């Protein structure tokens, strides 16, 4: 079955860039997603990338996709304390998420002053 | 008001008790989901529904049941709760694949 893996923790200083990495196993995934979970809240969709793209930029966020290595990353430029959260990678499978998404374990990002 | 509302937000119960977690949405979405979150395990899909007459099992449906009472309401039941069902439960909705809107979660503790 599908598997999505992330490291559990990342700590960065305010103002630095953060890079959160994700590997997945389903090469037929149509879309790959990044969700953010702030403390005490549900997940919110941050951004997504279609599988035929290798990069997508949205303000401070840059998503890089290496389909050959099945590796996805989320770069947050000029990381702020408000970026402290858990970040989940998710893949859609060949149906584009029509049935379900497979989520990674989540990476807890801690931003230090 | 939240678009996806879960009740209760917190619940402590005892082994063997029946528990219902409720979810209602004002987004008008047909698709609704129940996920379970455990630390270090990410989110696991319990059940999902694409319309009122459609119910599908997810990865971890054993010990759970659901009811889709209306387009806006999707409830999750634990018929006889056990301690390893202690977790944070999320309801989510979507109008298209992959873009999920989550409620704030229901924290369940089974003693």
XYZ file of C-alpha atoms in Angstrom:
224
model
C 0.000 0.000 0.000
C 0.948 3.632 -0.089
C 3.428 4.939 2.432
C 4.411 8.526 3.193
C 7.331 9.295 5.488
C 8.531 12.445 7.184
C 10.988 13.242 9.935
C 9.236 14.035 13.199
C 10.938 17.252 14.297
C 12.653 20.309 12.851
C 13.960 23.318 14.769
C 14.991 26.570 13.082
C 15.789 30.124 14.109
C 13.399 32.930 13.280
C 14.322 34.486 9.931
C 16.045 31.364 8.609
C 14.586 29.103 5.919
C 12.908 25.841 6.903
C 12.931 22.790 4.674
C 10.533 19.980 5.492
C 11.041 16.759 3.568
C 8.728 13.916 2.611
C 9.146 10.657 0.718
C 6.311 8.634 -0.743
C 6.001 5.266 -2.425
C 3.071 5.574 -4.838
C 4.583 6.642 -8.141
C 1.121 7.016 -9.666
C 0.123 9.856 -7.325
C -1.581 12.639 -9.209
C -1.301 15.356 -6.590
C 0.843 15.893 -3.521
C -0.255 18.164 -0.708
C 1.081 20.046 2.285
C -1.207 20.622 5.250
C -0.481 22.685 8.378
C -1.827 21.932 11.853
C -1.536 24.681 14.454
C -1.824 23.771 18.156
C -5.347 22.788 19.143
C -6.687 23.071 15.613
C -7.525 20.936 12.638
C -5.403 20.678 9.512
C -5.472 23.389 6.867
C -4.408 22.959 3.272
C -1.282 25.038 2.623
C -0.456 24.186 -0.941
C -0.356 21.347 -3.438
C 1.540 20.370 -6.543
C 0.448 18.440 -9.587
C 2.658 15.484 -10.402
C 3.770 16.843 -13.773
C 5.319 19.902 -12.109
C 8.675 20.019 -10.367
C 8.289 23.315 -8.522
C 5.552 25.576 -7.256
C 6.032 28.877 -5.458
C 3.444 30.699 -3.391
C 4.740 33.737 -1.494
C 7.104 32.370 1.207
C 6.370 28.762 0.320
C 8.243 26.746 -2.306
C 7.329 23.153 -3.083
C 9.852 20.976 -4.888
C 8.939 17.605 -6.366
C 11.447 14.997 -7.513
C 9.284 12.316 -9.104
C 12.192 10.057 -9.900
C 13.201 9.850 -6.227
C 9.595 10.224 -4.974
C 10.707 13.117 -2.801
C 8.693 16.195 -1.919
C 9.898 19.187 0.057
C 8.362 22.348 1.482
C 10.612 25.353 1.925
C 9.426 28.223 4.099
C 11.441 31.378 3.579
C 12.002 33.858 6.431
C 10.441 31.516 8.985
C 8.385 33.264 11.656
C 7.176 32.133 15.090
C 3.683 31.873 13.616
C 4.980 29.105 11.353
C 5.439 26.842 14.391
C 3.073 23.943 13.701
C 2.933 20.357 12.503
C 3.272 20.000 8.728
C 1.787 16.994 6.972
C 2.634 15.746 3.531
C -0.128 13.799 1.752
C -0.408 11.962 -1.527
C -3.492 11.351 -3.563
C -2.838 8.121 -5.382
C -3.849 7.689 -9.046
C -7.415 8.863 -8.499
C -6.218 12.315 -7.495
C -7.540 11.822 -3.984
C -10.950 10.729 -5.213
C -11.130 8.123 -2.527
C -8.702 9.263 0.080
C -5.418 10.910 0.867
C -2.534 9.108 2.521
C -0.930 11.340 5.113
C 2.593 11.258 6.452
C 3.358 11.200 10.162
C 3.787 14.988 10.307
C 6.863 17.125 11.024
C 6.737 19.361 14.079
C 8.402 22.669 13.207
C 9.664 24.708 16.141
C 10.786 28.261 15.455
C 13.177 29.696 18.018
C 13.900 33.358 18.608
C -18.863 30.173 13.316
C -16.740 27.261 12.146
C -17.630 25.702 8.796
C -17.016 22.188 10.149
C -18.190 21.710 13.721
C -17.420 18.709 15.893
C -19.091 17.817 19.180
C -18.017 17.063 21.806
C -14.561 18.663 21.715
C -13.385 16.593 24.654
C -14.775 13.422 26.154
C -13.583 11.037 28.835
C -15.349 7.690 29.028
C -14.912 4.196 30.377
C -14.169 0.941 28.629
C -17.301 -0.658 27.196
C -19.330 2.534 26.899
C -20.990 3.607 23.651
C -19.753 6.936 22.332
C -20.967 9.091 19.450
C -18.953 11.914 17.921
C -20.923 14.288 15.750
C -19.913 16.423 12.827
C -21.911 19.060 11.012
C -20.858 21.331 8.162
C -22.153 24.482 6.534
C -19.886 24.282 3.481
C -22.387 22.416 1.328
C -19.844 19.707 0.505
C -20.969 16.204 -0.450
C -17.814 14.427 0.727
C -17.256 13.846 4.433
C -14.552 11.923 6.277
C -13.590 10.739 9.738
C -9.876 10.537 10.585
C -8.033 9.494 13.695
C -4.764 11.158 14.751
C -2.249 9.493 17.039
C 1.111 11.072 17.911
C 3.832 9.904 15.507
C 1.335 8.051 13.287
C -0.198 10.878 11.301
C -3.819 10.624 10.238
C -5.603 7.388 9.493
C -8.893 7.261 7.620
C -11.727 5.525 9.485
C -14.745 6.019 7.180
C -15.756 8.295 4.341
C -18.958 9.187 2.537
C -19.425 10.810 -0.860
C -23.138 11.431 -0.429
C -26.004 10.594 1.882
C -26.438 7.051 0.530
C -22.733 6.267 0.319
C -20.602 4.878 3.182
C -17.107 3.456 2.709
C -14.619 1.880 5.070
C -11.207 3.411 5.452
C -7.954 1.923 6.713
C -9.021 1.367 10.332
C -12.807 0.890 10.437
C -12.879 -2.039 12.899
C -14.577 -1.018 16.141
C -16.223 2.028 14.539
C -19.453 2.733 12.677
C -20.831 5.836 10.994
C -24.119 7.363 9.999
C -24.696 10.005 7.320
C -27.968 11.496 8.483
C -28.018 14.328 5.958
C -25.641 16.039 3.544
C -24.478 18.233 6.414
C -24.165 15.611 9.164
C -21.827 12.661 9.600
C -21.497 10.938 12.965
C -18.952 8.413 14.215
C -19.868 5.787 16.829
C -17.787 3.552 19.022
C -20.156 0.788 20.093
C -17.985 -0.443 22.936
C -15.047 1.834 23.551
C -11.627 0.396 24.420
C -8.501 2.204 25.697
C -6.595 1.956 22.395
C -9.312 4.096 20.819
C -8.002 7.002 22.880
C -7.047 9.526 20.196
C -7.856 12.822 18.531
C -10.646 12.424 15.974
C -11.150 14.749 13.027
C -14.069 15.219 10.710
C -13.327 16.694 7.294
C -15.266 17.695 4.209
C -14.310 18.284 0.605
C -15.856 19.338 -2.656
C -13.039 17.974 -4.752
C -10.382 15.371 -4.293
C -7.552 16.211 -1.955
C -8.681 19.599 -0.677
C -10.017 18.747 2.735
C -11.510 21.135 5.287
C -11.090 19.912 8.834
C -13.023 20.472 12.037
C -11.160 21.381 15.211
C -11.078 17.825 16.489
C -12.653 15.743 19.254
C -10.282 14.447 21.893
C -11.490 11.097 23.246
C -10.005 9.374 26.290
C -11.103 5.840 27.114
C -10.174 4.729 30.633
